[in-house]
């Protein structure tokens, strides 16, 4: 592009498409669970490297939310009383784990594979935290008093939405996480709570509606975020493409001008082109030369 002997390699026109290898073609989740990718593999790899810093920042935000929640719950449980509960042992341990993952994620030179492993560990411990927040009935064993069916609802809903909106995992994995968290809470509530059957079914239906709402909201936010990031990346790429094309055209025009006119006249015309538009084409580049043969 900088010399006459070099071949010009134009930018390829690319577009996004659905990944075919992450879920079956005839699956009902194909339209929402399969992520987008670019047709060009090199461009997809470039997008992943470009998106690494954004994903690292998003993971740090998710871990910060989890640290604040677990530390607050641990403090509240410790101040509640001397009785032994699952929460008193679960919340401090998960808080330490999330703090450790936060420190590891905050490394300056972090690779894509390393970040993916950290995100998967965060998702795994988020599920264990959510599962231990379910209303287990251990009153018969003298560990803690009977619990209500609403226990752990806001923790599980917050965990589900954080997994969708902040953790950079695949959409299908986030959907599986949300479904497992919801089903776990409903099963534990149905088997542990001792209440009237009619009242319990109403509570279970209400909880199911809330879980379905937060999962649908998370999927919607995730799809919009993914498409917005890819659109912004393509716009930045197109701006770089246009700039390189303009530079290439300017070099071609300059070489053409140098080949047609003497160098001093060509340089004078080039300087005049940089002046305001009203001064262009009002100068005659003809000079009188004496004693020339």
PDB file of C-alpha atoms in Angstrom:
ATOM      1  CA  UNK A   1       0.000   0.000   0.000  1.00  0.00           C
ATOM      2  CA  UNK A   2       2.978   2.268   0.571  1.00  0.00           C
ATOM      3  CA  UNK A   3       4.796   1.324  -2.628  1.00  0.00           C
ATOM      4  CA  UNK A   4       3.947   0.776  -6.238  1.00  0.00           C
ATOM      5  CA  UNK A   5       5.132  -2.858  -6.158  1.00  0.00           C
ATOM      6  CA  UNK A   6       2.914  -3.893  -3.262  1.00  0.00           C
ATOM      7  CA  UNK A   7      -0.447  -5.465  -3.860  1.00  0.00           C
ATOM      8  CA  UNK A   8      -3.430  -3.810  -2.290  1.00  0.00           C
ATOM      9  CA  UNK A   9      -5.290  -6.016   0.174  1.00  0.00           C
ATOM     10  CA  UNK A  10      -8.718  -4.472   0.767  1.00  0.00           C
ATOM     11  CA  UNK A  11     -10.746  -5.063   3.907  1.00  0.00           C
ATOM     12  CA  UNK A  12     -13.220  -7.879   3.694  1.00  0.00           C
ATOM     13  CA  UNK A  13     -16.877  -7.141   4.151  1.00  0.00           C
ATOM     14  CA  UNK A  14     -17.958  -9.176   7.144  1.00  0.00           C
ATOM     15  CA  UNK A  15     -21.197  -9.807   8.960  1.00  0.00           C
ATOM     16  CA  UNK A  16     -22.297 -11.612  12.062  1.00  0.00           C
ATOM     17  CA  UNK A  17     -23.920 -15.014  12.059  1.00  0.00           C
ATOM     18  CA  UNK A  18     -25.076 -17.576  14.586  1.00  0.00           C
ATOM     19  CA  UNK A  19     -22.617 -20.120  15.926  1.00  0.00           C
ATOM     20  CA  UNK A  20     -23.626 -23.578  14.791  1.00  0.00           C
ATOM     21  CA  UNK A  21     -21.532 -25.666  17.127  1.00  0.00           C
ATOM     22  CA  UNK A  22     -22.843 -24.549  20.503  1.00  0.00           C
ATOM     23  CA  UNK A  23     -26.381 -25.918  20.385  1.00  0.00           C
ATOM     24  CA  UNK A  24     -28.460 -28.200  18.138  1.00  0.00           C
ATOM     25  CA  UNK A  25     -30.026 -26.677  15.061  1.00  0.00           C
ATOM     26  CA  UNK A  26     -33.491 -27.921  15.907  1.00  0.00           C
ATOM     27  CA  UNK A  27     -33.356 -26.943  19.551  1.00  0.00           C
ATOM     28  CA  UNK A  28     -35.946 -24.392  20.723  1.00  0.00           C
ATOM     29  CA  UNK A  29     -33.139 -22.460  22.400  1.00  0.00           C
ATOM     30  CA  UNK A  30     -31.229 -22.059  19.131  1.00  0.00           C
ATOM     31  CA  UNK A  31     -32.523 -18.566  18.398  1.00  0.00           C
ATOM     32  CA  UNK A  32     -31.663 -17.127  21.819  1.00  0.00           C
ATOM     33  CA  UNK A  33     -28.938 -19.317  23.304  1.00  0.00           C
ATOM     34  CA  UNK A  34     -26.505 -19.421  20.367  1.00  0.00           C
ATOM     35  CA  UNK A  35     -24.135 -16.489  20.331  1.00  0.00           C
ATOM     36  CA  UNK A  36     -23.161 -14.362  17.369  1.00  0.00           C
ATOM     37  CA  UNK A  37     -19.800 -14.529  15.680  1.00  0.00           C
ATOM     38  CA  UNK A  38     -18.138 -12.990  12.619  1.00  0.00           C
ATOM     39  CA  UNK A  39     -17.709 -14.915   9.400  1.00  0.00           C
ATOM     40  CA  UNK A  40     -13.974 -14.157   9.371  1.00  0.00           C
ATOM     41  CA  UNK A  41     -12.084 -16.176  12.000  1.00  0.00           C
ATOM     42  CA  UNK A  42      -9.277 -13.622  12.204  1.00  0.00           C
ATOM     43  CA  UNK A  43     -11.776 -10.855  12.824  1.00  0.00           C
ATOM     44  CA  UNK A  44     -13.491 -12.958  15.506  1.00  0.00           C
ATOM     45  CA  UNK A  45     -10.135 -13.498  17.228  1.00  0.00           C
ATOM     46  CA  UNK A  46      -9.406  -9.775  16.987  1.00  0.00           C
ATOM     47  CA  UNK A  47     -12.792  -9.004  18.520  1.00  0.00           C
ATOM     48  CA  UNK A  48     -12.099 -11.367  21.434  1.00  0.00           C
ATOM     49  CA  UNK A  49      -8.794  -9.619  22.152  1.00  0.00           C
ATOM     50  CA  UNK A  50     -10.443  -6.221  21.753  1.00  0.00           C
ATOM     51  CA  UNK A  51     -13.229  -7.273  24.128  1.00  0.00           C
ATOM     52  CA  UNK A  52     -10.868  -8.707  26.769  1.00  0.00           C
ATOM     53  CA  UNK A  53     -10.498  -5.452  28.699  1.00  0.00           C
ATOM     54  CA  UNK A  54     -14.257  -4.908  28.746  1.00  0.00           C
ATOM     55  CA  UNK A  55     -14.854  -8.468  29.950  1.00  0.00           C
ATOM     56  CA  UNK A  56     -12.212  -8.096  32.646  1.00  0.00           C
ATOM     57  CA  UNK A  57     -13.850  -4.907  33.904  1.00  0.00           C
ATOM     58  CA  UNK A  58     -17.275  -6.549  33.813  1.00  0.00           C
ATOM     59  CA  UNK A  59     -15.983  -9.534  35.808  1.00  0.00           C
ATOM     60  CA  UNK A  60     -14.487  -7.207  38.409  1.00  0.00           C
ATOM     61  CA  UNK A  61     -17.834  -5.446  38.761  1.00  0.00           C
ATOM     62  CA  UNK A  62     -19.643  -8.761  39.205  1.00  0.00           C
ATOM     63  CA  UNK A  63     -17.156  -9.910  41.848  1.00  0.00           C
ATOM     64  CA  UNK A  64     -17.454  -6.571  43.646  1.00  0.00           C
ATOM     65  CA  UNK A  65     -21.236  -7.005  43.840  1.00  0.00           C
ATOM     66  CA  UNK A  66     -20.822 -10.566  45.134  1.00  0.00           C
ATOM     67  CA  UNK A  67     -18.235  -9.476  47.734  1.00  0.00           C
ATOM     68  CA  UNK A  68     -20.472  -6.706  49.041  1.00  0.00           C
ATOM     69  CA  UNK A  69     -23.473  -9.026  49.258  1.00  0.00           C
ATOM     70  CA  UNK A  70     -21.691 -11.942  50.932  1.00  0.00           C
ATOM     71  CA  UNK A  71     -19.805  -9.734  53.395  1.00  0.00           C
ATOM     72  CA  UNK A  72     -22.986  -7.900  54.373  1.00  0.00           C
ATOM     73  CA  UNK A  73     -24.912 -11.135  54.845  1.00  0.00           C
ATOM     74  CA  UNK A  74     -22.040 -12.651  56.841  1.00  0.00           C
ATOM     75  CA  UNK A  75     -21.970  -9.623  59.136  1.00  0.00           C
ATOM     76  CA  UNK A  76     -25.740  -9.735  59.630  1.00  0.00           C
ATOM     77  CA  UNK A  77     -25.672 -13.477  60.387  1.00  0.00           C
ATOM     78  CA  UNK A  78     -22.870 -13.093  62.919  1.00  0.00           C
ATOM     79  CA  UNK A  79     -24.752 -10.317  64.717  1.00  0.00           C
ATOM     80  CA  UNK A  80     -28.079 -12.164  64.684  1.00  0.00           C
ATOM     81  CA  UNK A  81     -27.297 -14.580  67.493  1.00  0.00           C
ATOM     82  CA  UNK A  82     -25.169 -17.481  68.737  1.00  0.00           C
ATOM     83  CA  UNK A  83     -27.254 -20.190  67.010  1.00  0.00           C
ATOM     84  CA  UNK A  84     -25.532 -22.340  64.402  1.00  0.00           C
ATOM     85  CA  UNK A  85     -26.892 -21.991  60.863  1.00  0.00           C
ATOM     86  CA  UNK A  86     -25.789 -22.865  57.353  1.00  0.00           C
ATOM     87  CA  UNK A  87     -25.522 -19.185  56.457  1.00  0.00           C
ATOM     88  CA  UNK A  88     -22.997 -18.436  59.193  1.00  0.00           C
ATOM     89  CA  UNK A  89     -20.585 -20.923  57.679  1.00  0.00           C
ATOM     90  CA  UNK A  90     -21.442 -20.314  54.038  1.00  0.00           C
ATOM     91  CA  UNK A  91     -21.342 -16.530  53.679  1.00  0.00           C
ATOM     92  CA  UNK A  92     -17.836 -15.879  55.135  1.00  0.00           C
ATOM     93  CA  UNK A  93     -16.308 -18.709  53.087  1.00  0.00           C
ATOM     94  CA  UNK A  94     -17.860 -17.457  49.850  1.00  0.00           C
ATOM     95  CA  UNK A  95     -16.802 -13.903  50.680  1.00  0.00           C
ATOM     96  CA  UNK A  96     -13.167 -15.042  51.005  1.00  0.00           C
ATOM     97  CA  UNK A  97     -13.429 -16.991  47.732  1.00  0.00           C
ATOM     98  CA  UNK A  98     -14.863 -14.006  45.827  1.00  0.00           C
ATOM     99  CA  UNK A  99     -12.190 -11.691  47.264  1.00  0.00           C
ATOM    100  CA  UNK A 100      -9.486 -14.121  46.082  1.00  0.00           C
ATOM    101  CA  UNK A 101     -11.010 -14.270  42.591  1.00  0.00           C
ATOM    102  CA  UNK A 102     -11.218 -10.459  42.544  1.00  0.00           C
ATOM    103  CA  UNK A 103      -7.499 -10.170  43.324  1.00  0.00           C
ATOM    104  CA  UNK A 104      -6.591 -12.699  40.619  1.00  0.00           C
ATOM    105  CA  UNK A 105      -8.835 -11.008  38.042  1.00  0.00           C
ATOM    106  CA  UNK A 106      -7.236  -7.621  38.724  1.00  0.00           C
ATOM    107  CA  UNK A 107      -3.957  -8.739  37.123  1.00  0.00           C
ATOM    108  CA  UNK A 108      -2.784  -6.341  34.421  1.00  0.00           C
ATOM    109  CA  UNK A 109      -1.600  -8.911  31.845  1.00  0.00           C
ATOM    110  CA  UNK A 110      -4.489 -11.389  31.878  1.00  0.00           C
ATOM    111  CA  UNK A 111      -5.021 -13.819  29.012  1.00  0.00           C
ATOM    112  CA  UNK A 112      -8.363 -14.743  27.464  1.00  0.00           C
ATOM    113  CA  UNK A 113      -8.190 -18.365  28.640  1.00  0.00           C
ATOM    114  CA  UNK A 114      -7.285 -17.327  32.170  1.00  0.00           C
ATOM    115  CA  UNK A 115     -10.230 -14.947  32.333  1.00  0.00           C
ATOM    116  CA  UNK A 116     -12.575 -17.661  31.093  1.00  0.00           C
ATOM    117  CA  UNK A 117     -11.412 -20.010  33.854  1.00  0.00           C
ATOM    118  CA  UNK A 118     -11.927 -17.321  36.483  1.00  0.00           C
ATOM    119  CA  UNK A 119     -15.419 -16.607  35.182  1.00  0.00           C
ATOM    120  CA  UNK A 120     -16.343 -20.297  35.297  1.00  0.00           C
ATOM    121  CA  UNK A 121     -15.104 -20.562  38.879  1.00  0.00           C
ATOM    122  CA  UNK A 122     -17.121 -17.464  39.766  1.00  0.00           C
ATOM    123  CA  UNK A 123     -20.218 -19.022  38.237  1.00  0.00           C
ATOM    124  CA  UNK A 124     -19.619 -22.296  40.100  1.00  0.00           C
ATOM    125  CA  UNK A 125     -19.247 -20.660  43.517  1.00  0.00           C
ATOM    126  CA  UNK A 126     -22.208 -18.402  42.736  1.00  0.00           C
ATOM    127  CA  UNK A 127     -24.292 -21.536  42.301  1.00  0.00           C
ATOM    128  CA  UNK A 128     -23.067 -23.046  45.585  1.00  0.00           C
ATOM    129  CA  UNK A 129     -23.824 -19.771  47.357  1.00  0.00           C
ATOM    130  CA  UNK A 130     -27.296 -19.656  45.801  1.00  0.00           C
ATOM    131  CA  UNK A 131     -27.980 -23.294  46.665  1.00  0.00           C
ATOM    132  CA  UNK A 132     -27.015 -22.777  50.322  1.00  0.00           C
ATOM    133  CA  UNK A 133     -29.317 -19.741  50.457  1.00  0.00           C
ATOM    134  CA  UNK A 134     -32.312 -22.004  49.747  1.00  0.00           C
ATOM    135  CA  UNK A 135     -34.761 -22.504  52.648  1.00  0.00           C
ATOM    136  CA  UNK A 136     -33.452 -25.761  54.096  1.00  0.00           C
ATOM    137  CA  UNK A 137     -35.480 -26.945  57.077  1.00  0.00           C
ATOM    138  CA  UNK A 138     -33.018 -28.107  59.742  1.00  0.00           C
ATOM    139  CA  UNK A 139     -35.177 -27.344  62.746  1.00  0.00           C
ATOM    140  CA  UNK A 140     -35.650 -31.051  63.461  1.00  0.00           C
ATOM    141  CA  UNK A 141     -31.904 -31.399  63.973  1.00  0.00           C
ATOM    142  CA  UNK A 142     -31.672 -28.385  66.240  1.00  0.00           C
ATOM    143  CA  UNK A 143     -29.407 -26.435  63.884  1.00  0.00           C
ATOM    144  CA  UNK A 144     -31.756 -23.620  62.963  1.00  0.00           C
ATOM    145  CA  UNK A 145     -35.453 -22.816  63.268  1.00  0.00           C
ATOM    146  CA  UNK A 146     -37.917 -23.584  60.475  1.00  0.00           C
ATOM    147  CA  UNK A 147     -37.624 -21.201  57.563  1.00  0.00           C
ATOM    148  CA  UNK A 148     -40.168 -19.533  55.299  1.00  0.00           C
ATOM    149  CA  UNK A 149     -40.648 -20.120  51.580  1.00  0.00           C
ATOM    150  CA  UNK A 150     -39.451 -16.584  50.742  1.00  0.00           C
ATOM    151  CA  UNK A 151     -35.992 -17.139  52.216  1.00  0.00           C
ATOM    152  CA  UNK A 152     -33.176 -16.638  49.723  1.00  0.00           C
ATOM    153  CA  UNK A 153     -35.363 -15.253  46.954  1.00  0.00           C
ATOM    154  CA  UNK A 154     -33.673 -11.876  46.550  1.00  0.00           C
ATOM    155  CA  UNK A 155     -30.185 -13.430  46.808  1.00  0.00           C
ATOM    156  CA  UNK A 156     -30.945 -15.950  44.057  1.00  0.00           C
ATOM    157  CA  UNK A 157     -32.576 -13.352  41.822  1.00  0.00           C
ATOM    158  CA  UNK A 158     -29.609 -11.007  42.236  1.00  0.00           C
ATOM    159  CA  UNK A 159     -27.174 -13.837  41.493  1.00  0.00           C
ATOM    160  CA  UNK A 160     -29.107 -14.778  38.363  1.00  0.00           C
ATOM    161  CA  UNK A 161     -29.189 -11.236  37.016  1.00  0.00           C
ATOM    162  CA  UNK A 162     -25.478 -10.701  37.752  1.00  0.00           C
ATOM    163  CA  UNK A 163     -24.660 -13.889  35.831  1.00  0.00           C
ATOM    164  CA  UNK A 164     -26.610 -12.632  32.814  1.00  0.00           C
ATOM    165  CA  UNK A 165     -25.578  -8.993  32.781  1.00  0.00           C
ATOM    166  CA  UNK A 166     -21.998  -8.905  34.116  1.00  0.00           C
ATOM    167  CA  UNK A 167     -20.285 -12.286  33.848  1.00  0.00           C
ATOM    168  CA  UNK A 168     -18.820 -12.816  30.328  1.00  0.00           C
ATOM    169  CA  UNK A 169     -19.978 -16.408  29.906  1.00  0.00           C
ATOM    170  CA  UNK A 170     -21.759 -17.995  26.980  1.00  0.00           C
ATOM    171  CA  UNK A 171     -25.449 -17.299  26.776  1.00  0.00           C
ATOM    172  CA  UNK A 172     -26.358 -20.976  26.952  1.00  0.00           C
ATOM    173  CA  UNK A 173     -24.284 -21.422  30.121  1.00  0.00           C
ATOM    174  CA  UNK A 174     -25.939 -18.396  31.722  1.00  0.00           C
ATOM    175  CA  UNK A 175     -29.379 -19.809  30.849  1.00  0.00           C
ATOM    176  CA  UNK A 176     -28.462 -23.183  32.381  1.00  0.00           C
ATOM    177  CA  UNK A 177     -27.238 -21.413  35.524  1.00  0.00           C
ATOM    178  CA  UNK A 178     -30.465 -19.423  35.840  1.00  0.00           C
ATOM    179  CA  UNK A 179     -32.643 -22.509  35.344  1.00  0.00           C
ATOM    180  CA  UNK A 180     -30.642 -24.594  37.847  1.00  0.00           C
ATOM    181  CA  UNK A 181     -30.835 -21.875  40.496  1.00  0.00           C
ATOM    182  CA  UNK A 182     -34.578 -21.468  40.010  1.00  0.00           C
ATOM    183  CA  UNK A 183     -35.319 -25.208  40.019  1.00  0.00           C
ATOM    184  CA  UNK A 184     -33.132 -25.782  43.093  1.00  0.00           C
ATOM    185  CA  UNK A 185     -34.975 -23.164  45.132  1.00  0.00           C
ATOM    186  CA  UNK A 186     -38.399 -24.464  44.068  1.00  0.00           C
ATOM    187  CA  UNK A 187     -37.502 -28.105  44.859  1.00  0.00           C
ATOM    188  CA  UNK A 188     -35.981 -27.266  48.239  1.00  0.00           C
ATOM    189  CA  UNK A 189     -38.968 -25.095  49.125  1.00  0.00           C
ATOM    190  CA  UNK A 190     -41.463 -27.784  48.119  1.00  0.00           C
ATOM    191  CA  UNK A 191     -39.707 -30.489  50.145  1.00  0.00           C
ATOM    192  CA  UNK A 192     -38.590 -28.527  53.217  1.00  0.00           C
ATOM    193  CA  UNK A 193     -41.362 -26.086  54.066  1.00  0.00           C
ATOM    194  CA  UNK A 194     -44.091 -27.474  56.316  1.00  0.00           C
ATOM    195  CA  UNK A 195     -47.131 -25.376  55.533  1.00  0.00           C
ATOM    196  CA  UNK A 196     -50.618 -25.781  54.219  1.00  0.00           C
ATOM    197  CA  UNK A 197     -50.583 -27.382  50.786  1.00  0.00           C
ATOM    198  CA  UNK A 198     -52.773 -24.715  49.150  1.00  0.00           C
ATOM    199  CA  UNK A 199     -50.732 -21.847  50.554  1.00  0.00           C
ATOM    200  CA  UNK A 200     -47.456 -23.529  49.597  1.00  0.00           C
ATOM    201  CA  UNK A 201     -48.515 -24.013  45.980  1.00  0.00           C
ATOM    202  CA  UNK A 202     -49.411 -20.344  45.706  1.00  0.00           C
ATOM    203  CA  UNK A 203     -45.989 -19.412  47.011  1.00  0.00           C
ATOM    204  CA  UNK A 204     -44.262 -21.796  44.609  1.00  0.00           C
ATOM    205  CA  UNK A 205     -46.158 -20.387  41.634  1.00  0.00           C
ATOM    206  CA  UNK A 206     -45.295 -16.833  42.672  1.00  0.00           C
ATOM    207  CA  UNK A 207     -41.611 -17.764  43.057  1.00  0.00           C
ATOM    208  CA  UNK A 208     -41.635 -19.471  39.653  1.00  0.00           C
ATOM    209  CA  UNK A 209     -43.084 -16.341  38.027  1.00  0.00           C
ATOM    210  CA  UNK A 210     -40.380 -14.184  39.638  1.00  0.00           C
ATOM    211  CA  UNK A 211     -37.597 -16.527  38.514  1.00  0.00           C
ATOM    212  CA  UNK A 212     -38.991 -16.655  34.983  1.00  0.00           C
ATOM    213  CA  UNK A 213     -39.147 -12.855  34.869  1.00  0.00           C
ATOM    214  CA  UNK A 214     -35.558 -12.355  36.000  1.00  0.00           C
ATOM    215  CA  UNK A 215     -34.305 -15.006  33.551  1.00  0.00           C
ATOM    216  CA  UNK A 216     -36.132 -13.443  30.611  1.00  0.00           C
ATOM    217  CA  UNK A 217     -34.875  -9.990  31.590  1.00  0.00           C
ATOM    218  CA  UNK A 218     -31.328 -11.305  31.850  1.00  0.00           C
ATOM    219  CA  UNK A 219     -31.467 -12.982  28.435  1.00  0.00           C
ATOM    220  CA  UNK A 220     -32.826  -9.786  26.878  1.00  0.00           C
ATOM    221  CA  UNK A 221     -30.089  -7.641  28.456  1.00  0.00           C
ATOM    222  CA  UNK A 222     -27.387 -10.120  27.462  1.00  0.00           C
ATOM    223  CA  UNK A 223     -28.417 -10.319  23.806  1.00  0.00           C
ATOM    224  CA  UNK A 224     -28.615  -6.531  23.484  1.00  0.00           C
ATOM    225  CA  UNK A 225     -25.222  -6.082  25.159  1.00  0.00           C
ATOM    226  CA  UNK A 226     -23.552  -8.651  22.887  1.00  0.00           C
ATOM    227  CA  UNK A 227     -24.939  -7.112  19.719  1.00  0.00           C
ATOM    228  CA  UNK A 228     -24.070  -3.580  20.840  1.00  0.00           C
ATOM    229  CA  UNK A 229     -20.450  -4.560  21.520  1.00  0.00           C
ATOM    230  CA  UNK A 230     -20.086  -6.211  18.113  1.00  0.00           C
ATOM    231  CA  UNK A 231     -21.699  -3.230  16.386  1.00  0.00           C
ATOM    232  CA  UNK A 232     -19.320  -0.807  18.125  1.00  0.00           C
ATOM    233  CA  UNK A 233     -16.353  -2.998  17.140  1.00  0.00           C
ATOM    234  CA  UNK A 234     -17.454  -3.026  13.492  1.00  0.00           C
ATOM    235  CA  UNK A 235     -17.908   0.748  13.502  1.00  0.00           C
ATOM    236  CA  UNK A 236     -14.383   1.240  14.861  1.00  0.00           C
ATOM    237  CA  UNK A 237     -13.057  -1.168  12.234  1.00  0.00           C
ATOM    238  CA  UNK A 238     -14.880   0.683   9.455  1.00  0.00           C
ATOM    239  CA  UNK A 239     -13.415   4.014  10.633  1.00  0.00           C
ATOM    240  CA  UNK A 240      -9.897   2.560  10.478  1.00  0.00           C
ATOM    241  CA  UNK A 241     -10.670   1.103   7.056  1.00  0.00           C
ATOM    242  CA  UNK A 242     -11.817   4.459   5.661  1.00  0.00           C
ATOM    243  CA  UNK A 243      -8.773   6.219   7.083  1.00  0.00           C
ATOM    244  CA  UNK A 244      -6.396   3.735   5.463  1.00  0.00           C
ATOM    245  CA  UNK A 245      -8.225   4.061   2.161  1.00  0.00           C
ATOM    246  CA  UNK A 246      -7.938   7.846   2.255  1.00  0.00           C
ATOM    247  CA  UNK A 247      -4.223   7.615   2.992  1.00  0.00           C
ATOM    248  CA  UNK A 248      -3.799   5.177   0.107  1.00  0.00           C
ATOM    249  CA  UNK A 249      -5.688   7.454  -2.298  1.00  0.00           C
ATOM    250  CA  UNK A 250      -3.619  10.453  -1.211  1.00  0.00           C
ATOM    251  CA  UNK A 251      -0.409   8.520  -1.900  1.00  0.00           C
ATOM    252  CA  UNK A 252      -1.684   7.516  -5.344  1.00  0.00           C
ATOM    253  CA  UNK A 253      -2.581  11.119  -6.202  1.00  0.00           C
ATOM    254  CA  UNK A 254       0.804  12.345  -5.033  1.00  0.00           C
ATOM    255  CA  UNK A 255       2.650   9.738  -7.104  1.00  0.00           C
ATOM    256  CA  UNK A 256       0.535  10.638 -10.147  1.00  0.00           C
ATOM    257  CA  UNK A 257       1.214  14.329  -9.638  1.00  0.00           C
ATOM    258  CA  UNK A 258       4.958  13.741  -9.323  1.00  0.00           C
ATOM    259  CA  UNK A 259       4.999  11.691 -12.512  1.00  0.00           C
ATOM    260  CA  UNK A 260       3.223  14.355 -14.616  1.00  0.00           C
ATOM    261  CA  UNK A 261       4.749  17.601 -13.355  1.00  0.00           C
ATOM    262  CA  UNK A 262       8.191  18.787 -12.276  1.00  0.00           C
ATOM    263  CA  UNK A 263       8.836  18.340  -8.572  1.00  0.00           C
ATOM    264  CA  UNK A 264       8.924  22.050  -7.695  1.00  0.00           C
ATOM    265  CA  UNK A 265       5.603  22.695  -9.474  1.00  0.00           C
ATOM    266  CA  UNK A 266       4.008  19.612  -7.941  1.00  0.00           C
ATOM    267  CA  UNK A 267       5.101  20.601  -4.420  1.00  0.00           C
ATOM    268  CA  UNK A 268       3.740  24.119  -4.977  1.00  0.00           C
ATOM    269  CA  UNK A 269       0.392  22.740  -6.097  1.00  0.00           C
ATOM    270  CA  UNK A 270       0.337  20.400  -3.083  1.00  0.00           C
ATOM    271  CA  UNK A 271       0.857  23.328  -0.711  1.00  0.00           C
ATOM    272  CA  UNK A 272      -1.900  25.301  -2.464  1.00  0.00           C
ATOM    273  CA  UNK A 273      -4.342  22.415  -1.982  1.00  0.00           C
ATOM    274  CA  UNK A 274      -3.975  22.831   1.776  1.00  0.00           C
ATOM    275  CA  UNK A 275      -5.166  26.436   1.626  1.00  0.00           C
ATOM    276  CA  UNK A 276      -8.825  27.503   1.999  1.00  0.00           C
ATOM    277  CA  UNK A 277     -11.132  26.324  -0.817  1.00  0.00           C
ATOM    278  CA  UNK A 278     -11.729  29.783  -2.280  1.00  0.00           C
ATOM    279  CA  UNK A 279      -8.012  30.108  -3.177  1.00  0.00           C
ATOM    280  CA  UNK A 280      -7.787  26.862  -5.103  1.00  0.00           C
ATOM    281  CA  UNK A 281      -7.714  26.898  -8.923  1.00  0.00           C
ATOM    282  CA  UNK A 282      -7.115  30.661  -9.043  1.00  0.00           C
ATOM    283  CA  UNK A 283      -3.405  30.388  -9.730  1.00  0.00           C
ATOM    284  CA  UNK A 284      -1.717  29.719 -13.043  1.00  0.00           C
ATOM    285  CA  UNK A 285       1.286  27.449 -12.684  1.00  0.00           C
ATOM    286  CA  UNK A 286       3.070  28.796 -15.801  1.00  0.00           C
ATOM    287  CA  UNK A 287       6.397  30.580 -15.500  1.00  0.00           C
ATOM    288  CA  UNK A 288       8.615  32.326 -18.032  1.00  0.00           C
ATOM    289  CA  UNK A 289      12.066  30.773 -18.435  1.00  0.00           C
ATOM    290  CA  UNK A 290      14.877  32.552 -20.311  1.00  0.00           C
ATOM    291  CA  UNK A 291      18.032  31.068 -21.756  1.00  0.00           C
ATOM    292  CA  UNK A 292      16.525  27.611 -21.952  1.00  0.00           C
ATOM    293  CA  UNK A 293      17.197  25.221 -24.830  1.00  0.00           C
TER     294      UNK A 293
END
